[in-house]
Short mmCIF file of N, CA and C in Angstrom, two decimals:
data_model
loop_
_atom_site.label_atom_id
_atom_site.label_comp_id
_atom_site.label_asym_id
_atom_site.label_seq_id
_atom_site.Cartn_x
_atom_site.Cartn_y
_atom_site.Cartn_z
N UNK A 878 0.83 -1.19 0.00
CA UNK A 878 0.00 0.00 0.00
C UNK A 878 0.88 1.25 0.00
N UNK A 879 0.15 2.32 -0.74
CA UNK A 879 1.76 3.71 -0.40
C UNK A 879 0.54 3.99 0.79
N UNK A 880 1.81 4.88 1.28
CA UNK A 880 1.69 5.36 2.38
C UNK A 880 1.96 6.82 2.53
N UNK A 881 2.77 7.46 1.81
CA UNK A 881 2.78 9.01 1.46
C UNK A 881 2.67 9.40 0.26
N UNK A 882 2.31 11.26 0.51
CA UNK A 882 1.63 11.34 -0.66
C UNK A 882 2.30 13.26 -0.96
N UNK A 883 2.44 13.72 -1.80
CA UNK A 883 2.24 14.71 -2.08
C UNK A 883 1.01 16.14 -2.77
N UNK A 884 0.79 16.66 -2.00
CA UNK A 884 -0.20 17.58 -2.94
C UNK A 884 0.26 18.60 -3.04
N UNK A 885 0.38 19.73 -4.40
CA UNK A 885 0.76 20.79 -4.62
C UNK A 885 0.34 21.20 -5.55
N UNK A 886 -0.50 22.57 -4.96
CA UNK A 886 -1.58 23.73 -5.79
C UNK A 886 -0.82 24.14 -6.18
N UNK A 887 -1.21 25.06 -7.68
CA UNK A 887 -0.41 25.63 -8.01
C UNK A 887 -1.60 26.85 -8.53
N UNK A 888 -1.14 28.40 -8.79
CA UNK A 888 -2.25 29.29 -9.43
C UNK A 888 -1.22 29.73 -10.53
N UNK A 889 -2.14 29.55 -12.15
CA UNK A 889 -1.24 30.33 -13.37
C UNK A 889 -1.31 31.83 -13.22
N UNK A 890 -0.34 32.67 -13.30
CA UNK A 890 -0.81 33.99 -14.08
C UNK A 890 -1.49 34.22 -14.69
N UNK A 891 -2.19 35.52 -14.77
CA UNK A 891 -3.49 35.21 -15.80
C UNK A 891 -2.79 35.38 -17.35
N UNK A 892 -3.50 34.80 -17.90
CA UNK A 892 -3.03 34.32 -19.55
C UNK A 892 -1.59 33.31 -19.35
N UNK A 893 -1.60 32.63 -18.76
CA UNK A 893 -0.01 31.56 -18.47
C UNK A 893 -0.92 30.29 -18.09
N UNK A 894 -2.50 30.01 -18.28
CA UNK A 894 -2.92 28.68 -18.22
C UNK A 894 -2.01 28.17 -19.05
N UNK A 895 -2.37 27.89 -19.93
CA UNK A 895 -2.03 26.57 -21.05
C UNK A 895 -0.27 26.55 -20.69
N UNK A 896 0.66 27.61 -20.52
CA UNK A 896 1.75 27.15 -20.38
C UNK A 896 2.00 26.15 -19.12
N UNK A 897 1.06 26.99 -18.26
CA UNK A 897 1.64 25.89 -16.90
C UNK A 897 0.81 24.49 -17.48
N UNK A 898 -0.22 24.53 -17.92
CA UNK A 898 -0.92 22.89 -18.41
C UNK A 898 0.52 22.49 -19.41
N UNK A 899 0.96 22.99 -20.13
CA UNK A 899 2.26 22.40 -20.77
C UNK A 899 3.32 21.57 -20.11
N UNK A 900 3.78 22.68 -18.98
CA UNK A 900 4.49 22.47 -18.25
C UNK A 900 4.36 21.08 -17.48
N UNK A 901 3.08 20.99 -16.80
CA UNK A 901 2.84 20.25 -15.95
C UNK A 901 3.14 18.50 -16.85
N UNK A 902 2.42 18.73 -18.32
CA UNK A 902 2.56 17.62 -19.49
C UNK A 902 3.78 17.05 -19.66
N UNK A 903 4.65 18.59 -19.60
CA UNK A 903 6.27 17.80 -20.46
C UNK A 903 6.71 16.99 -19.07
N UNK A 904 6.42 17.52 -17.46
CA UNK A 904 6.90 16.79 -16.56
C UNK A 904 6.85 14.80 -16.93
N UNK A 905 5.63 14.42 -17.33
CA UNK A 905 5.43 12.91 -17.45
C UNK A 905 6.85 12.36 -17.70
N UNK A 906 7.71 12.46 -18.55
CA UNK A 906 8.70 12.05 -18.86
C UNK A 906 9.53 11.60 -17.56
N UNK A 907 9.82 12.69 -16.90
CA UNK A 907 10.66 12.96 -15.69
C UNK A 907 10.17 11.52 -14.63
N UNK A 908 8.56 12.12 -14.52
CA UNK A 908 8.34 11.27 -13.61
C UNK A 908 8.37 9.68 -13.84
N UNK A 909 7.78 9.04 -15.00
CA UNK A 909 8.02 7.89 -14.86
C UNK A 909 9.37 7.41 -15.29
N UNK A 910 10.43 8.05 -15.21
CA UNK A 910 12.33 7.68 -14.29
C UNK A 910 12.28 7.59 -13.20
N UNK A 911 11.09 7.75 -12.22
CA UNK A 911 11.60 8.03 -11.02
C UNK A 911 10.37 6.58 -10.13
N UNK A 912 11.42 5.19 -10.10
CA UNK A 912 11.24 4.17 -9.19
C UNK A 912 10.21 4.13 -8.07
N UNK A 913 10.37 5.09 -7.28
CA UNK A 913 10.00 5.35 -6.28
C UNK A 913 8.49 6.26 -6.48
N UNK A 914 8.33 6.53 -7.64
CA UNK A 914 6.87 7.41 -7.41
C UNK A 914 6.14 6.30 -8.23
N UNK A 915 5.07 6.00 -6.88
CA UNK A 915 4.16 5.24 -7.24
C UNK A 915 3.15 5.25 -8.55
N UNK A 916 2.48 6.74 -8.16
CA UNK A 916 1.42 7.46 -9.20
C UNK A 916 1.61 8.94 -8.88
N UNK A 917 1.32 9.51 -10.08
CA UNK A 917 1.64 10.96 -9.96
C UNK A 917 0.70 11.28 -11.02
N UNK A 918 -0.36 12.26 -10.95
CA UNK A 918 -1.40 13.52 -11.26
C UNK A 918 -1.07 14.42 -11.28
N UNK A 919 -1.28 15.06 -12.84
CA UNK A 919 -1.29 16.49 -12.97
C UNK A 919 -2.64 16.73 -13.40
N UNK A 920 -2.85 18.12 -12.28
CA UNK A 920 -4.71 18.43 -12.42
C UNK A 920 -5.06 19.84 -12.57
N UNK A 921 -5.84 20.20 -13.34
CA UNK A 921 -6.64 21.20 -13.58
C UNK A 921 -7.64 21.04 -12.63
N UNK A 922 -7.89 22.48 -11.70
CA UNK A 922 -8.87 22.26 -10.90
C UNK A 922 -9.86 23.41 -11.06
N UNK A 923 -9.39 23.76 -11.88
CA UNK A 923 -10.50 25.22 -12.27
C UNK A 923 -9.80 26.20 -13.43
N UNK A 924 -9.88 27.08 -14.09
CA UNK A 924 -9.68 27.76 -14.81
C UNK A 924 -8.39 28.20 -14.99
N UNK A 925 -7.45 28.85 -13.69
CA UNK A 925 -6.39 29.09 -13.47
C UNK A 925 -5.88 28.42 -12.04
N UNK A 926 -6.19 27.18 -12.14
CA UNK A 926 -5.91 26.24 -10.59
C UNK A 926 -5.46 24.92 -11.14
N UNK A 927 -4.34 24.62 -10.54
CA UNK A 927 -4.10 23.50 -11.41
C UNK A 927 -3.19 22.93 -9.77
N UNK A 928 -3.26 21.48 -9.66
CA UNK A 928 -2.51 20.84 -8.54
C UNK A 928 -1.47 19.55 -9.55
N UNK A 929 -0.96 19.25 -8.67
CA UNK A 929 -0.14 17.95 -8.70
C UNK A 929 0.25 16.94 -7.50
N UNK A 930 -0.71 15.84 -7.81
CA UNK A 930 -0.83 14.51 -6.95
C UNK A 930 -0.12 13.89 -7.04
N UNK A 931 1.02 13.19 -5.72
CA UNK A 931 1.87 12.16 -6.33
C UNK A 931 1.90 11.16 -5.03
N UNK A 932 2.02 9.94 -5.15
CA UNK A 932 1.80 8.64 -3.86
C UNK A 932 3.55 8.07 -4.09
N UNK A 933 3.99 7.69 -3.13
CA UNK A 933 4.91 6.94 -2.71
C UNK A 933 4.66 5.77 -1.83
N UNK A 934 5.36 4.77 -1.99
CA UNK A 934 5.24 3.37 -0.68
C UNK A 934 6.29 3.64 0.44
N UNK A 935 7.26 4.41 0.37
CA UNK A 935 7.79 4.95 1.27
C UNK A 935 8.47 6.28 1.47
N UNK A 936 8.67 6.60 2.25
CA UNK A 936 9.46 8.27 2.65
C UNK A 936 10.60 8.34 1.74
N UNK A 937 11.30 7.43 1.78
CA UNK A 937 12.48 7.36 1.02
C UNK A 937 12.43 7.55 -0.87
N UNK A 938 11.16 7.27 -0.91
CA UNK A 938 10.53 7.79 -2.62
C UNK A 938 10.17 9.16 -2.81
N UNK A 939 9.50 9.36 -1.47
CA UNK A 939 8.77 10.62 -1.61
C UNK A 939 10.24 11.32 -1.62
N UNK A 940 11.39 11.32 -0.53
CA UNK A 940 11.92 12.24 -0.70
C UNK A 940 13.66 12.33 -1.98
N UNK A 941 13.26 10.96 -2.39
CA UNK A 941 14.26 11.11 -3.80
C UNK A 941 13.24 11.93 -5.09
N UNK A 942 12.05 11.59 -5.03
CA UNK A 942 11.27 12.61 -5.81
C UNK A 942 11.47 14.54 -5.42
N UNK A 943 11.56 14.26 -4.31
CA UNK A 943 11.29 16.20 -3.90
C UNK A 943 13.11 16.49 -4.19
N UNK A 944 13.82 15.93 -4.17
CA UNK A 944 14.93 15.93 -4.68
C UNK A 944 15.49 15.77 -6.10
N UNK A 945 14.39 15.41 -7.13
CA UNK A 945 14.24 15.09 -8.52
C UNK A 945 14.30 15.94 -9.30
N UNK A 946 14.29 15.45 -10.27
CA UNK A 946 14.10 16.55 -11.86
C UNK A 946 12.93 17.24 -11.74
N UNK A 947 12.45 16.83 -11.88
CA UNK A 947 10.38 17.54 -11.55
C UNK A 947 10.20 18.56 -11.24
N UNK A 948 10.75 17.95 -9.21
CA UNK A 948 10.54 18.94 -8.44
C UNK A 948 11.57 20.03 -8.79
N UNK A 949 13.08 20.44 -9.33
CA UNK A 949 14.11 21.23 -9.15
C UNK A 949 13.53 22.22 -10.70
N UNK A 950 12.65 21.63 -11.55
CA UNK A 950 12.08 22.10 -12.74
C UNK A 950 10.60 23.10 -12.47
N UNK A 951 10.02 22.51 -11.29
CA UNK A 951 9.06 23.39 -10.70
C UNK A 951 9.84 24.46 -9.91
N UNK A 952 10.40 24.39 -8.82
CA UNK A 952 11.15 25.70 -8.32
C UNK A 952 11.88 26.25 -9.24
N UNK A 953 12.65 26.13 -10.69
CA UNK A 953 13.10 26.58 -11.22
C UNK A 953 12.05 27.76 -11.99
N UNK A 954 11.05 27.37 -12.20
CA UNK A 954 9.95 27.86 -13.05
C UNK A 954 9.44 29.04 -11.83
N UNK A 955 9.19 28.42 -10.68
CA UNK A 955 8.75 29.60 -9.81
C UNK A 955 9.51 30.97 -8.90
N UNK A 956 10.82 30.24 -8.91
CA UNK A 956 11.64 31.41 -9.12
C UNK A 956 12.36 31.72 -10.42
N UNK A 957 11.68 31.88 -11.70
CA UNK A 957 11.86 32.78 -12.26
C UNK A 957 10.60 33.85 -12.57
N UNK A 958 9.26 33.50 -12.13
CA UNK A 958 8.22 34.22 -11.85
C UNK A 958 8.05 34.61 -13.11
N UNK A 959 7.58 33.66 -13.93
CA UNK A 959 6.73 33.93 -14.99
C UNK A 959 5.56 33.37 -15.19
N UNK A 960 5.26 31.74 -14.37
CA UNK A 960 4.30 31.28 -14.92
C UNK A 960 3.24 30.97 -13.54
N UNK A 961 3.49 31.27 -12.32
CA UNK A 961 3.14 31.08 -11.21
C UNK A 961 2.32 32.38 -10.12
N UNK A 962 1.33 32.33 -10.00
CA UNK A 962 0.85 33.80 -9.32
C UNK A 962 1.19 33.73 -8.17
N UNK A 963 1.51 32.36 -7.46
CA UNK A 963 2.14 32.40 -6.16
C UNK A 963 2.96 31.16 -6.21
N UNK A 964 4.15 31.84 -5.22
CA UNK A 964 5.07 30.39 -5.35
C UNK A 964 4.15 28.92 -4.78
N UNK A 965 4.59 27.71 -5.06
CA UNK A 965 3.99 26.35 -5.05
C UNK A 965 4.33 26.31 -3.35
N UNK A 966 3.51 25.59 -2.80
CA UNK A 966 3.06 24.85 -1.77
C UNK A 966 3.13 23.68 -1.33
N UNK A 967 4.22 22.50 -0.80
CA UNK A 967 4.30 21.65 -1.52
C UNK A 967 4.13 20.91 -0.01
N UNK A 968 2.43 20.17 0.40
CA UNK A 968 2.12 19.32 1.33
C UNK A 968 2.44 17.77 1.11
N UNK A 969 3.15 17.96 2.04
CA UNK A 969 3.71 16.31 2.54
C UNK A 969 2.02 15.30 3.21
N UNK A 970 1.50 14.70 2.97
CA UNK A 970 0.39 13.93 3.27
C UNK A 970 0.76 12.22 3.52
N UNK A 971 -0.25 11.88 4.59
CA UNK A 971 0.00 10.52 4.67
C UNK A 971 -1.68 9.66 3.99
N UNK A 972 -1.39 8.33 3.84
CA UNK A 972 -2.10 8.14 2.86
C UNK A 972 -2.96 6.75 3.27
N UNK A 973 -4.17 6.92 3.76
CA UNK A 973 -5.44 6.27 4.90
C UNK A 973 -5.55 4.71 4.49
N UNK A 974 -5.39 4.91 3.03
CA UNK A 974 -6.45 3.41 2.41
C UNK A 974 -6.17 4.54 0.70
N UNK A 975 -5.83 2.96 0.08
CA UNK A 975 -5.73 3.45 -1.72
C UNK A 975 -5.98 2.33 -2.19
N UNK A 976 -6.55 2.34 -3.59
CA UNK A 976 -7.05 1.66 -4.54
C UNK A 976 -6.29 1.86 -6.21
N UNK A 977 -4.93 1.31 -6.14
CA UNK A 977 -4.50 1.05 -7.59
C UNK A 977 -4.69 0.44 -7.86
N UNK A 978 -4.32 0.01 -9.44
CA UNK A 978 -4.55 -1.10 -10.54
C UNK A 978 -2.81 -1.59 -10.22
N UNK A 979 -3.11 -3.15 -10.21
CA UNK A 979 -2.29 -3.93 -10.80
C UNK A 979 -1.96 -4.23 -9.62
#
């Protein structure tokens, strides 16, 4: 079962939707290199609201991920303050009961 989880809102600038929806797209690559991340979501949650869901089976995933390409490609993006109305938020969560495939 994983057991941790990441959630992190993110808000576009206005007119910088579709780049951050880009952004969030070209990540896929990154993430499935990375062993340790179970499942990972990129989400549109409204117009200019967009999050990113990711599960680990242990701490030791979660935190070679927050140490990853991904993550060093998201702070890169938010400190250069073009595509982000506020810097990212990035909640550490533990994880009750889950239901994957396979």
């Amino acid at each position: 079962m994983t057991k941790f989880a990441l959630y992190v809102p993110l808000k576009a600038k206005p007119g910088k939707e579709d780049e951050v929806a880009e952004f969030l797209r070209s990540a896929l690559p990154l993430v499935n290199a990375e062993p340790g991340t179970r499942s990972w979501f990129a989400i549109k949650e409204g117009p200019s609201s967009f999050a990113i869901f990711d599960t680990f089976d242990d701490e030791a995933g979660r935190d070679a991920h927050l140490n990853g390409k991904v993550a060093a490609a998201l702070m890169e993006k938010a400190a250069a303050g073009d595509l982000f109305a506020e810097p990212p938020q990035i909640h550490k969560m533990e994880i009750l009961a889950d239901k994957l495939p396979g």
